[in-house]
C-alpha cells in the first residue's frame, strides 16, 4: 500500500517521514491557494532530495485559476518533471491532455455521498440506502468514460456509512483513499470574504484555525475552513478492495 | 432571451405556455424508482413526488401539447448515479426519448458521454449548472464531449459570465443562466449534503401532489411572514447547509459565521436586474428554478420575467433598469427581492 503525504504549504514538510513515498502538494478547494512556481520549486527540491514521487493537486477553477494551473503545468513541462496531476475541474483535465500529464480524478469529481447523517438512516431497510456507499464515478457508464479518457486513478473519502466500490471490469483502475478528513461541501463564498468571493484574498484560512460547528442532528463535529465544510472521520476504514492501493494522509485540512 | 420554465404537473402545461414560457424542463419519478429508494435517492435533485411527473404517459402528453406550439421539452437527469442505479437510469432515458422529449439536462459528464455514444444524435444535451463549468477550458471540453448548451452556475461574477458567454458562443454552445428563486451558499454540484425529509413530511408531500390547487388556495390565506418562517423551518430541519449550528469563536468570527450561514438572503433570490447585461452578452436562455413550486408561483415567475424582458426595450442606464426591476418584483410578489444570484 503506497502512502502519500498531502500538504498545502512547505512548512508542513515537517510532517514527512520515511513511510511516505509520495508527496501531494496543492489545493483542492480554492484557486487562491494554487501554489506559485517558486513554492512548487521548493517542494520539488525536497521531492528530489528524498527520492519521492510527486502529485500536484489542483482545485476547481474560474478563469483566473485555470490560467494559474496552466502556468504551473508549463513550468513542470519545462523542468521535465514527471508528475501526476490531481484534477477537480474538467477544464484542468483538458489541459492535462494537452500537456500530457498523468491525470488523477480528484475527490470532488468522484461523487460520493458524504453527509455524515447518512450513517444514521433507517437501518431496518439497508437495501434502500446501500447505493449511498457507492461512488458515482464507478457506475458502468462512468467506468467507460474513465477508460476512454485514460484516467486510471480516482480519489475517494472514507465515509461513515462505509464504502462500496464497483471497480469490476476495470483492470487498470487504481483508487486512492483520503484520510482522515472528509469534505462535505464547498463553494466560492468564503467566510472571510463577506459574500464577495472575488475580493482580494489574504489566505486567512491558512493562518486562522478552522471553526467547529455543532448541531444535535449532526452526529459529528463539522469544521468550516474558508469556503469548505468537512469533518474528521475517526472510524476505521471499512473497505477491502485490491484497487485501493494508496492512502493519502492529510495532517491538516 | 428564451424563458425556461419548470413543470411538475400535467395540468400546469396550458397555463405555463399561455403565460409565455419558451421552453419546458421537467422530471419524471417512475414508480419503480420510488419503490426502490423512497426518499433515499433523488432521480433528478427533487426527491419529492409533487415536483415530478409520475409516468412517461404524462411526459408524452406534455410533449404532444408542446410540439405543435414549437416549445421544446427537456427531461432533467441532473444527479450523479451509482452503479446499482445505472440500468434504471439508462432505461429511464430511453423511455423519455420514446415519449418524445427534445433532450436531457445532465450534471454527470460521463452520462453526457454515454448519451452521445448510445442514443439518437438528434437528442440535445444541456449540461446543468451542477457540472460547475467555471472556465473556458471546461466549456471547450463540453463542446468536445458533444454538449449543446451550458448552464452556468450561480457563483460567477458578471465579468466572468461575460467572458464565458463569449467563449461558449465561439464554440457554438447555447448559454443559459439561472434567473429566479432559491439560491445556494455552496456550489450545488460539489455539495454532498443530503436533502432529507422525515417520514411525516414525505406523507404530507404526497398529499400535496394530489391537492395542489387546494394547497395553493390555503397558502394564499397565510400572511407572507408566516409562510417564509415555515419555509425557513423546513430548510433548517432537513438541509445540512441551513441548520442553525452553534459555534465558538471571537465576536467578529461569530458575526462572520452567522452571516455566512444565514439562510434569509438565499430565499427570493433573483438575477433579473442583470437581464440588462445578459442581453449584451447574448445569453440565449434564462431559467426559472423551482419545479417544486406551486403552479401559481410558476405563472407569476413567467409574468415577472416577461415584463422584465419587455422593459429592456426602454432600458436607459443599468441603474434605472435595476430600479424598475426591483419595483416590478415588489408589485408581482408583494415582497422585496432577496439575494442577487450573480456578483457585480
Coordinates of C-alpha atoms in Angstrom, one line a residue:
Chain A
X1 CA 0.0 0.0 0.0
X2 CA 1.5 3.3 -1.1
X3 CA 1.5 6.1 1.5
X4 CA 1.3 9.7 0.4
X5 CA 1.5 12.9 2.5
X6 CA -0.8 15.7 1.4
X7 CA 0.4 19.2 2.3
X8 CA -0.7 22.7 1.3
X9 CA 2.5 24.6 2.3
X10 CA 6.2 24.0 2.6
X11 CA 6.1 24.4 6.4
X12 CA 4.1 21.1 6.5
X13 CA 7.0 19.2 5.1
X14 CA 7.9 18.7 8.8
X15 CA 5.1 16.0 8.8
X16 CA 7.0 13.9 6.4
X17 CA 8.7 10.7 7.4
X18 CA 10.2 7.8 5.5
X19 CA 7.0 5.8 5.5
X20 CA 5.7 8.2 2.8
X21 CA 6.9 7.5 -0.7
X22 CA 4.8 10.2 -2.4
X23 CA 4.1 13.9 -1.8
X24 CA 0.8 15.5 -2.7
X25 CA 1.1 19.3 -2.9
X26 CA -1.5 21.9 -3.8
X27 CA -5.2 22.8 -3.2
X28 CA -8.5 21.1 -3.9
X29 CA -11.0 23.8 -2.9
X30 CA -9.7 27.2 -3.7
X31 CA -8.0 28.7 -6.7
X32 CA -6.5 31.4 -4.5
X33 CA -4.4 28.6 -2.9
X34 CA -2.9 27.3 -6.1
X35 CA 0.8 27.3 -5.4
X36 CA 3.2 29.6 -7.2
X37 CA 6.2 28.5 -9.2
X38 CA 8.8 29.3 -6.5
X39 CA 6.7 27.5 -3.9
X40 CA 6.4 24.4 -6.1
X41 CA 10.1 24.5 -7.0
X42 CA 10.9 24.4 -3.2
X43 CA 8.7 21.4 -2.8
X44 CA 10.2 19.7 -5.8
X45 CA 13.7 20.1 -4.3
X46 CA 12.5 18.2 -1.3
X47 CA 10.9 15.5 -3.5
X48 CA 14.1 15.1 -5.5
X49 CA 16.3 15.0 -2.4
X50 CA 14.2 12.3 -0.7
X51 CA 13.6 10.4 -4.0
X52 CA 9.8 10.7 -3.7
X53 CA 7.0 10.6 -6.2
X54 CA 5.1 13.8 -6.8
X55 CA 1.4 14.6 -7.2
X56 CA 0.3 18.2 -7.9
X57 CA -3.2 18.8 -6.6
X58 CA -5.4 21.4 -8.3
X59 CA -8.8 22.9 -7.4
X60 CA -12.0 23.8 -9.3
X61 CA -11.2 26.9 -11.2
X62 CA -12.7 30.0 -12.6
X63 CA -10.8 31.6 -15.4
X64 CA -8.2 33.2 -13.1
X65 CA -7.4 29.8 -11.5
X66 CA -7.2 27.9 -14.8
X67 CA -4.6 30.3 -16.0
X68 CA -2.5 29.7 -12.8
X69 CA -2.8 26.0 -13.3
X70 CA -1.6 26.3 -16.9
X71 CA 1.3 28.3 -15.8
X72 CA 2.3 25.6 -13.3
X73 CA 1.9 22.9 -16.0
X74 CA 4.2 24.9 -18.3
X75 CA 6.8 25.1 -15.5
X76 CA 6.7 21.4 -14.8
X77 CA 6.9 20.6 -18.5
X78 CA 9.9 22.9 -19.0
X79 CA 11.6 21.4 -15.9
X80 CA 10.9 17.9 -17.3
X81 CA 9.2 16.9 -14.1
X82 CA 7.3 13.7 -14.2
X83 CA 4.2 14.2 -12.1
X84 CA 0.7 13.1 -11.6
X85 CA -1.8 15.9 -11.5
X86 CA -5.0 15.6 -9.5
X87 CA -7.8 17.4 -11.2
X88 CA -11.1 18.6 -9.7
X89 CA -12.2 20.5 -12.7
X90 CA -12.8 19.3 -16.3
X91 CA -11.1 22.4 -17.6
X92 CA -7.9 21.3 -15.9
X93 CA -8.4 17.8 -17.3
X94 CA -8.4 19.2 -20.8
X95 CA -5.1 21.0 -20.0
X96 CA -3.6 17.8 -18.7
X97 CA -4.4 16.1 -22.0
X98 CA -2.7 19.0 -23.9
X99 CA 0.4 19.0 -21.7
X100 CA 0.5 15.2 -21.4
X101 CA 0.4 14.8 -17.7
X102 CA -0.9 11.7 -15.9
X103 CA -4.5 12.7 -14.8
X104 CA -5.9 11.6 -11.5
X105 CA -9.6 12.4 -10.8
X106 CA -9.9 14.2 -7.5
X107 CA -12.4 13.5 -4.8
X108 CA -14.7 16.5 -5.8
X109 CA -15.4 14.7 -9.1
X110 CA -15.8 11.1 -7.9
X111 CA -19.2 12.0 -6.3
X112 CA -19.6 10.1 -3.1
X113 CA -22.4 10.8 -0.6
X114 CA -20.6 12.4 2.3
X115 CA -23.4 13.8 4.5
X116 CA -22.5 12.4 8.0
X117 CA -26.2 11.9 8.8
X118 CA -26.4 9.1 6.2
X119 CA -24.9 6.7 8.7
X120 CA -28.0 7.3 10.9
X121 CA -30.5 6.4 8.3
X122 CA -33.2 3.8 8.9
X123 CA -31.2 0.6 9.5
X124 CA -34.3 -1.5 9.1
X125 CA -34.2 -1.1 5.3
X126 CA -30.5 -1.3 4.4
X127 CA -31.2 -2.1 0.8
X128 CA -32.8 1.3 0.4
X129 CA -29.6 3.1 1.1
X130 CA -26.8 0.7 0.0
X131 CA -26.3 2.9 -3.0
X132 CA -25.2 5.7 -0.7
X133 CA -22.0 3.8 -0.1
X134 CA -21.2 3.8 -3.8
X135 CA -19.1 6.2 -5.8
X136 CA -20.9 7.6 -8.8
X137 CA -17.7 7.7 -10.9
X138 CA -17.7 3.9 -10.7
X139 CA -21.0 3.4 -12.4
X140 CA -20.9 1.3 -15.6
X141 CA -21.1 4.4 -17.8
X142 CA -18.6 6.3 -15.7
X143 CA -16.1 3.5 -15.9
X144 CA -16.4 3.6 -19.7
X145 CA -15.7 7.3 -19.5
X146 CA -12.6 6.8 -17.4
X147 CA -11.3 4.1 -19.8
X148 CA -12.0 6.2 -22.9
X149 CA -10.2 9.2 -21.3
X150 CA -7.3 7.2 -20.0
X151 CA -8.0 8.1 -16.4
X152 CA -6.5 5.2 -14.3
X153 CA -6.7 6.6 -10.8
X154 CA -9.6 8.2 -8.8
X155 CA -9.6 9.5 -5.3
X156 CA -12.2 8.9 -2.6
X157 CA -13.1 9.7 1.0
X158 CA -13.5 7.3 3.9
X159 CA -17.3 7.5 4.5
X160 CA -19.0 7.0 7.9
X161 CA -21.6 4.7 6.2
X162 CA -18.9 2.6 4.6
X163 CA -17.6 2.3 1.0
X164 CA -18.7 0.0 -1.7
X165 CA -16.5 0.1 -4.8
X166 CA -17.6 -1.4 -8.1
X167 CA -14.3 -1.4 -9.9
X168 CA -15.4 -4.6 -11.6
X169 CA -14.1 -4.9 -15.1
X170 CA -11.8 -2.0 -15.0
X171 CA -8.5 -3.9 -14.5
X172 CA -6.3 -0.8 -14.8
X173 CA -8.1 1.3 -12.3
X174 CA -6.4 2.4 -9.0
X175 CA -8.0 4.1 -6.1
X176 CA -6.5 6.5 -3.5
X177 CA -8.2 6.8 -0.1
X178 CA -8.0 10.1 1.7
X179 CA -7.6 10.2 5.5
X180 CA -8.7 11.5 8.0
X181 CA -10.8 14.4 6.6
X182 CA -13.9 14.0 4.6
X183 CA -15.2 17.1 2.8
X184 CA -18.9 17.7 2.6
X185 CA -19.5 20.8 0.6
X186 CA -17.6 23.7 -0.9
X187 CA -18.3 26.9 -2.8
X188 CA -16.8 30.1 -4.0
X189 CA -18.2 32.1 -1.0
X190 CA -15.5 32.3 1.7
X191 CA -16.4 33.0 5.3
X192 CA -13.6 35.7 5.3
X193 CA -14.9 37.5 2.3
X194 CA -18.4 38.7 3.3
X195 CA -20.2 37.5 0.1
X196 CA -17.5 39.0 -2.2
X197 CA -15.9 35.9 -3.5
X198 CA -13.8 37.9 -5.9
X199 CA -12.4 40.2 -3.2
X200 CA -8.7 40.1 -2.7
X201 CA -7.5 37.2 -0.6
X202 CA -5.1 37.3 2.3
X203 CA -5.3 33.5 2.7
X204 CA -6.7 34.0 6.2
X205 CA -7.9 30.3 6.1
X206 CA -4.2 29.3 6.3
X207 CA -3.4 31.4 9.3
X208 CA -6.6 31.0 11.4
X209 CA -7.9 27.9 13.0
X210 CA -11.0 26.3 11.5
X211 CA -14.3 26.9 13.1
X212 CA -16.1 24.0 14.7
X213 CA -19.9 23.7 14.2
X214 CA -22.3 21.7 16.2
X215 CA -25.9 20.6 15.9
X216 CA -27.8 17.9 17.7
X217 CA -28.9 16.3 14.4
X218 CA -25.4 16.1 13.1
X219 CA -23.5 13.0 14.5
X220 CA -20.1 14.6 14.2
X221 CA -18.5 17.9 14.7
X222 CA -18.2 19.8 11.5
X223 CA -15.3 22.2 10.6
X224 CA -15.5 25.2 8.4
X225 CA -12.3 26.5 6.8
X226 CA -12.7 29.3 4.4
X227 CA -15.1 28.0 1.8
X228 CA -15.3 24.3 2.7
X229 CA -17.2 22.3 5.3
X230 CA -15.7 19.0 6.3
X231 CA -15.4 16.6 9.2
X232 CA -12.8 14.3 10.7
X233 CA -13.7 10.7 10.3
X234 CA -12.0 8.7 13.1
X235 CA -13.8 5.5 12.2
X236 CA -11.7 2.6 10.9
X237 CA -11.6 2.1 7.2
X238 CA -14.3 -0.4 6.2
X239 CA -13.2 -1.5 2.8
X240 CA -11.2 -4.3 1.3
X241 CA -10.6 -3.8 -2.4
X242 CA -7.4 -4.5 -4.2
X243 CA -7.9 -1.4 -6.3
X244 CA -7.4 0.8 -3.2
X245 CA -3.6 0.9 -3.3
X246 CA -2.8 4.3 -1.9
X247 CA -3.5 6.1 1.3
X248 CA -3.3 9.9 1.2
X249 CA -2.8 11.3 4.7
X250 CA -3.6 15.0 5.4
X251 CA -2.1 16.2 8.6
X252 CA -4.4 19.2 8.4
X253 CA -7.2 20.3 6.1
Chain B
X1 CA -33.7 35.5 -24.5
X2 CA -35.9 32.5 -24.0
X3 CA -37.6 31.8 -20.7
X4 CA -37.1 28.2 -19.5
X5 CA -39.8 27.1 -17.1
X6 CA -40.1 24.2 -14.8
X7 CA -43.1 21.9 -14.9
X8 CA -44.2 19.3 -12.3
X9 CA -47.9 18.5 -13.2
X10 CA -49.5 17.8 -16.5
X11 CA -52.3 20.2 -15.8
X12 CA -49.9 23.1 -15.5
X13 CA -48.8 23.0 -19.1
X14 CA -51.5 25.1 -20.7
X15 CA -51.1 27.9 -18.2
X16 CA -47.3 27.9 -18.4
X17 CA -47.3 28.1 -22.2
X18 CA -50.0 30.7 -22.4
X19 CA -48.1 32.8 -19.8
X20 CA -45.2 32.9 -22.2
X21 CA -42.7 30.2 -21.4
X22 CA -40.4 29.4 -24.4
X23 CA -39.1 26.1 -23.1
X24 CA -40.0 23.5 -20.5
X25 CA -38.0 21.3 -18.2
X26 CA -39.4 18.6 -16.0
X27 CA -38.6 15.4 -14.2
X28 CA -40.4 12.0 -14.1
X29 CA -40.4 10.0 -10.9
X30 CA -41.3 6.4 -12.0
X31 CA -43.0 4.1 -9.5
X32 CA -40.1 1.6 -9.8
X33 CA -37.6 4.3 -8.6
X34 CA -39.8 5.5 -5.8
X35 CA -40.4 1.9 -4.6
X36 CA -36.6 1.2 -4.7
X37 CA -35.5 4.3 -2.9
X38 CA -38.5 6.1 -1.3
X39 CA -36.7 9.3 -0.5
X40 CA -33.1 7.9 -0.1
X41 CA -32.2 8.8 -3.7
X42 CA -33.3 11.6 -5.9
X43 CA -33.7 10.8 -9.6
X44 CA -33.2 14.5 -10.5
X45 CA -32.4 16.6 -7.5
X46 CA -36.0 16.9 -6.4
X47 CA -36.8 13.8 -4.4
X48 CA -40.5 14.9 -4.0
X49 CA -43.3 13.3 -5.9
X50 CA -45.1 16.6 -6.3
X51 CA -42.0 18.0 -8.1
X52 CA -42.1 15.4 -10.9
X53 CA -44.5 13.9 -13.4
X54 CA -45.3 10.4 -12.3
X55 CA -45.0 8.4 -15.5
X56 CA -44.0 8.6 -19.2
X57 CA -47.6 8.8 -20.3
X58 CA -47.8 12.2 -18.7
X59 CA -44.5 13.2 -20.2
X60 CA -45.8 12.1 -23.6
X61 CA -48.9 14.2 -23.1
X62 CA -46.8 17.2 -22.2
X63 CA -44.6 16.8 -25.3
X64 CA -47.7 16.4 -27.5
X65 CA -49.1 19.6 -26.2
X66 CA -45.9 21.5 -26.7
X67 CA -44.7 20.2 -30.0
X68 CA -47.3 21.9 -32.3
X69 CA -46.6 25.1 -30.3
X70 CA -42.9 24.6 -31.0
X71 CA -42.0 24.6 -27.3
X72 CA -39.1 22.2 -26.6
X73 CA -39.3 19.8 -23.6
X74 CA -36.3 18.6 -21.7
X75 CA -36.0 15.9 -19.1
X76 CA -33.8 16.6 -16.0
X77 CA -31.4 13.8 -15.1
X78 CA -29.1 16.1 -13.2
X79 CA -27.9 13.7 -10.5
X80 CA -24.9 11.5 -10.1
X81 CA -26.0 7.9 -10.2
X82 CA -24.5 4.9 -8.5
X83 CA -23.6 1.7 -10.4
X84 CA -26.7 0.0 -8.8
X85 CA -28.9 2.7 -10.4
X86 CA -27.3 2.8 -13.8
X87 CA -29.5 0.4 -15.6
X88 CA -32.6 2.1 -14.2
X89 CA -31.4 5.5 -15.3
X90 CA -30.5 4.4 -18.9
X91 CA -33.9 2.7 -19.2
X92 CA -35.4 6.0 -17.9
X93 CA -33.6 8.0 -20.6
X94 CA -34.8 5.6 -23.3
X95 CA -38.4 5.7 -22.2
X96 CA -38.2 9.5 -22.0
X97 CA -36.8 9.6 -25.6
X98 CA -39.7 7.3 -26.7
X99 CA -42.1 9.8 -25.1
X100 CA -40.7 12.4 -27.5
X101 CA -38.6 14.7 -25.3
X102 CA -36.2 17.0 -27.2
X103 CA -33.3 16.1 -24.9
X104 CA -31.8 15.9 -21.4
X105 CA -30.3 18.1 -18.8
X106 CA -27.3 16.2 -17.2
X107 CA -24.8 17.1 -14.5
X108 CA -22.7 14.0 -14.9
X109 CA -20.2 14.4 -17.7
X110 CA -19.9 10.6 -18.1
X111 CA -23.7 10.4 -18.6
X112 CA -23.3 13.0 -21.4
X113 CA -20.7 10.7 -22.9
X114 CA -23.0 7.7 -22.6
X115 CA -25.9 9.5 -24.3
X116 CA -23.7 10.6 -27.1
X117 CA -22.4 7.1 -27.6
X118 CA -25.7 5.3 -27.3
X119 CA -28.7 7.4 -28.1
X120 CA -30.1 9.2 -31.1
X121 CA -27.9 12.1 -32.3
X122 CA -30.9 14.4 -32.6
X123 CA -31.4 14.4 -28.9
X124 CA -29.9 17.5 -27.4
X125 CA -27.9 17.5 -24.1
X126 CA -27.7 20.5 -21.8
X127 CA -25.1 20.5 -19.1
X128 CA -26.5 21.6 -15.8
X129 CA -25.1 24.2 -13.5
X130 CA -24.4 21.3 -11.2
X131 CA -21.5 20.4 -13.5
X132 CA -19.8 23.6 -12.2
X133 CA -18.5 24.9 -15.5
X134 CA -16.5 27.9 -14.4
X135 CA -13.8 28.4 -17.1
X136 CA -13.1 28.4 -20.8
X137 CA -11.2 25.2 -20.9
X138 CA -14.2 23.4 -19.3
X139 CA -16.5 24.9 -21.9
X140 CA -14.3 23.7 -24.7
X141 CA -14.2 20.3 -23.1
X142 CA -18.0 20.2 -23.1
X143 CA -18.2 21.0 -26.7
X144 CA -15.7 18.2 -27.5
X145 CA -17.9 15.8 -25.5
X146 CA -21.0 16.7 -27.6
X147 CA -23.0 19.1 -25.4
X148 CA -25.4 21.5 -27.0
X149 CA -25.8 24.0 -24.1
X150 CA -24.0 25.0 -21.0
X151 CA -26.0 26.2 -17.9
X152 CA -23.7 28.4 -15.9
X153 CA -23.6 28.0 -12.1
X154 CA -24.7 31.0 -10.0
X155 CA -21.3 31.6 -8.3
X156 CA -19.8 33.7 -11.1
X157 CA -19.1 37.4 -11.3
X158 CA -20.6 39.4 -14.1
X159 CA -17.2 39.8 -15.8
X160 CA -16.6 36.0 -15.7
X161 CA -20.1 35.4 -17.1
X162 CA -19.4 37.8 -19.9
X163 CA -16.2 36.1 -20.9
X164 CA -17.6 32.6 -20.6
X165 CA -20.6 33.5 -22.7
X166 CA -18.3 34.8 -25.5
X167 CA -16.3 31.5 -25.2
X168 CA -19.4 29.4 -25.4
X169 CA -20.8 31.3 -28.3
X170 CA -17.4 30.9 -30.1
X171 CA -17.6 27.1 -29.7
X172 CA -21.2 27.0 -30.8
X173 CA -22.8 26.2 -27.4
X174 CA -26.0 27.8 -26.4
X175 CA -25.9 29.5 -23.0
X176 CA -28.3 29.5 -20.1
X177 CA -28.3 31.2 -16.7
X178 CA -30.4 30.8 -13.6
X179 CA -32.6 33.8 -13.1
X180 CA -35.1 33.2 -10.3
X181 CA -35.8 31.5 -6.9
X182 CA -33.8 29.5 -4.3
X183 CA -30.1 30.3 -4.1
X184 CA -27.4 28.2 -2.5
X185 CA -24.5 29.1 -0.3
X186 CA -22.3 26.3 -1.8
X187 CA -21.7 25.1 -5.4
X188 CA -24.6 22.7 -5.9
X189 CA -22.6 20.2 -7.9
X190 CA -20.0 19.8 -5.2
X191 CA -22.4 19.7 -2.3
X192 CA -22.9 16.3 -0.8
X193 CA -25.4 17.3 1.9
X194 CA -28.4 15.2 1.8
X195 CA -31.8 16.9 1.3
X196 CA -33.6 14.6 3.7
X197 CA -37.1 14.8 4.9
X198 CA -38.9 13.0 7.7
X199 CA -41.5 10.3 7.1
X200 CA -44.3 12.6 8.2
X201 CA -43.2 15.3 5.8
X202 CA -43.0 12.7 3.0
X203 CA -46.6 11.7 3.6
X204 CA -47.7 15.4 3.5
X205 CA -45.8 16.0 0.3
X206 CA -47.6 13.0 -1.3
X207 CA -50.9 14.6 -0.4
X208 CA -49.7 17.8 -1.9
X209 CA -49.1 16.1 -5.2
X210 CA -52.8 15.3 -5.4
X211 CA -54.2 18.6 -4.0
X212 CA -52.1 21.3 -5.4
X213 CA -55.0 23.6 -6.1
X214 CA -56.3 23.2 -2.5
X215 CA -52.9 23.9 -1.0
X216 CA -52.5 27.0 -3.3
X217 CA -55.8 28.4 -2.1
X218 CA -55.0 27.8 1.6
X219 CA -51.5 29.2 1.3
X220 CA -52.8 32.4 -0.2
X221 CA -54.6 33.0 3.1
X222 CA -51.5 32.8 5.1
X223 CA -49.5 36.0 5.6
X224 CA -46.2 36.1 3.8
X225 CA -44.2 36.4 7.0
X226 CA -45.6 33.1 8.4
X227 CA -45.1 31.3 5.0
X228 CA -41.4 32.4 4.9
X229 CA -41.0 31.4 8.6
X230 CA -42.4 27.9 7.8
X231 CA -40.2 27.6 4.7
X232 CA -37.2 28.6 6.8
X233 CA -38.0 26.0 9.4
X234 CA -38.3 23.2 6.8
X235 CA -35.0 24.1 5.3
X236 CA -33.3 24.3 8.7
X237 CA -34.6 20.9 9.7
X238 CA -33.6 19.0 6.6
X239 CA -30.9 20.8 4.7
X240 CA -27.5 20.3 6.3
X241 CA -26.3 23.6 5.0
X242 CA -29.2 25.5 6.6
X243 CA -29.2 24.0 10.1
X244 CA -28.8 26.6 12.9
X245 CA -25.4 25.4 14.1
X246 CA -23.7 26.6 17.3
X247 CA -20.1 27.6 17.1
X248 CA -17.4 29.1 19.2
X249 CA -15.1 32.0 18.5
X250 CA -14.5 35.7 18.8
X251 CA -17.4 38.1 18.3
X252 CA -16.1 39.1 14.9
X253 CA -15.7 35.5 13.9
X254 CA -19.3 34.7 15.2
X255 CA -20.7 37.6 13.2
X256 CA -18.9 36.5 10.0
X257 CA -20.1 32.9 10.5
X258 CA -23.7 34.0 11.2
X259 CA -23.7 36.0 8.0
X260 CA -22.1 33.1 6.1
X261 CA -24.6 30.6 7.2
X262 CA -27.6 32.9 7.1
X263 CA -30.5 31.4 5.2
X264 CA -32.6 34.6 4.8
X265 CA -30.8 36.1 1.7
X266 CA -31.0 32.8 -0.2
X267 CA -34.8 32.9 -0.3
X268 CA -36.4 35.1 -3.0
X269 CA -33.1 35.1 -4.9
X270 CA -33.1 36.7 -8.3
X271 CA -30.9 37.8 -11.2
X272 CA -33.5 39.7 -13.2
X273 CA -31.7 43.1 -13.0
X274 CA -28.9 41.5 -14.9
X275 CA -31.1 40.8 -17.9
X276 CA -29.7 44.2 -18.9
X277 CA -26.2 42.7 -19.2
X278 CA -27.3 39.3 -20.3
X279 CA -28.9 40.8 -23.4
X280 CA -25.5 42.4 -24.2
X281 CA -23.7 39.1 -23.5
X282 CA -26.2 37.4 -25.9
X283 CA -27.2 34.8 -23.3
X284 CA -29.8 32.7 -25.1
X285 CA -31.9 31.2 -22.2
X286 CA -32.9 32.2 -18.7
X287 CA -34.0 29.5 -16.3
X288 CA -36.7 29.7 -13.6
X289 CA -35.7 27.4 -10.7
X290 CA -38.3 25.6 -8.7
X291 CA -40.1 22.5 -10.1
X292 CA -41.4 22.1 -6.6
X293 CA -43.2 25.4 -6.6
X294 CA -46.9 25.7 -6.9
X295 CA -48.4 26.5 -10.3
X296 CA -49.5 30.0 -9.2
X297 CA -45.9 30.8 -8.4
X298 CA -44.6 29.5 -11.7
X299 CA -47.1 31.6 -13.6
X300 CA -46.1 34.7 -11.6
X301 CA -42.4 34.0 -12.3
X302 CA -43.1 33.8 -16.1
X303 CA -45.2 37.1 -15.9
X304 CA -42.4 38.8 -14.0
X305 CA -39.8 37.8 -16.5
X306 CA -41.9 38.6 -19.5
X307 CA -42.4 42.2 -18.1
X308 CA -38.7 42.4 -17.2
X309 CA -37.7 41.4 -20.8
X310 CA -40.2 43.9 -22.2
X311 CA -38.6 46.7 -20.1
X312 CA -35.3 46.0 -21.9
X313 CA -36.7 47.9 -24.9
X314 CA -36.8 51.1 -22.9
X315 CA -33.9 50.3 -20.6
X316 CA -32.0 53.6 -20.0
X317 CA -29.0 53.1 -17.8
X318 CA -28.4 49.9 -15.8
X319 CA -29.2 51.6 -12.5
X320 CA -32.5 52.9 -14.0
X321 CA -33.4 49.4 -15.3
X322 CA -32.4 47.7 -11.9
X323 CA -34.7 50.2 -10.1
X324 CA -37.6 49.4 -12.3
X325 CA -37.0 45.6 -11.9
X326 CA -36.9 45.9 -8.1
X327 CA -40.2 47.8 -8.2
X328 CA -41.6 45.2 -10.5
X329 CA -40.5 42.4 -8.1
X330 CA -42.4 44.1 -5.3
X331 CA -45.5 44.6 -7.4
X332 CA -45.6 40.9 -8.6
X333 CA -44.5 39.2 -5.4
X334 CA -45.6 41.7 -2.7
X335 CA -42.2 41.4 -1.1
X336 CA -38.7 42.7 -1.7
X337 CA -36.2 40.6 -3.6
X338 CA -33.6 38.6 -1.6
X339 CA -30.0 37.9 -2.6
X340 CA -28.6 38.5 -6.1
X341 CA -27.6 35.5 -8.0
X342 CA -24.5 36.9 -9.5
X343 CA -21.9 39.2 -8.1
X344 CA -21.5 42.5 -9.8

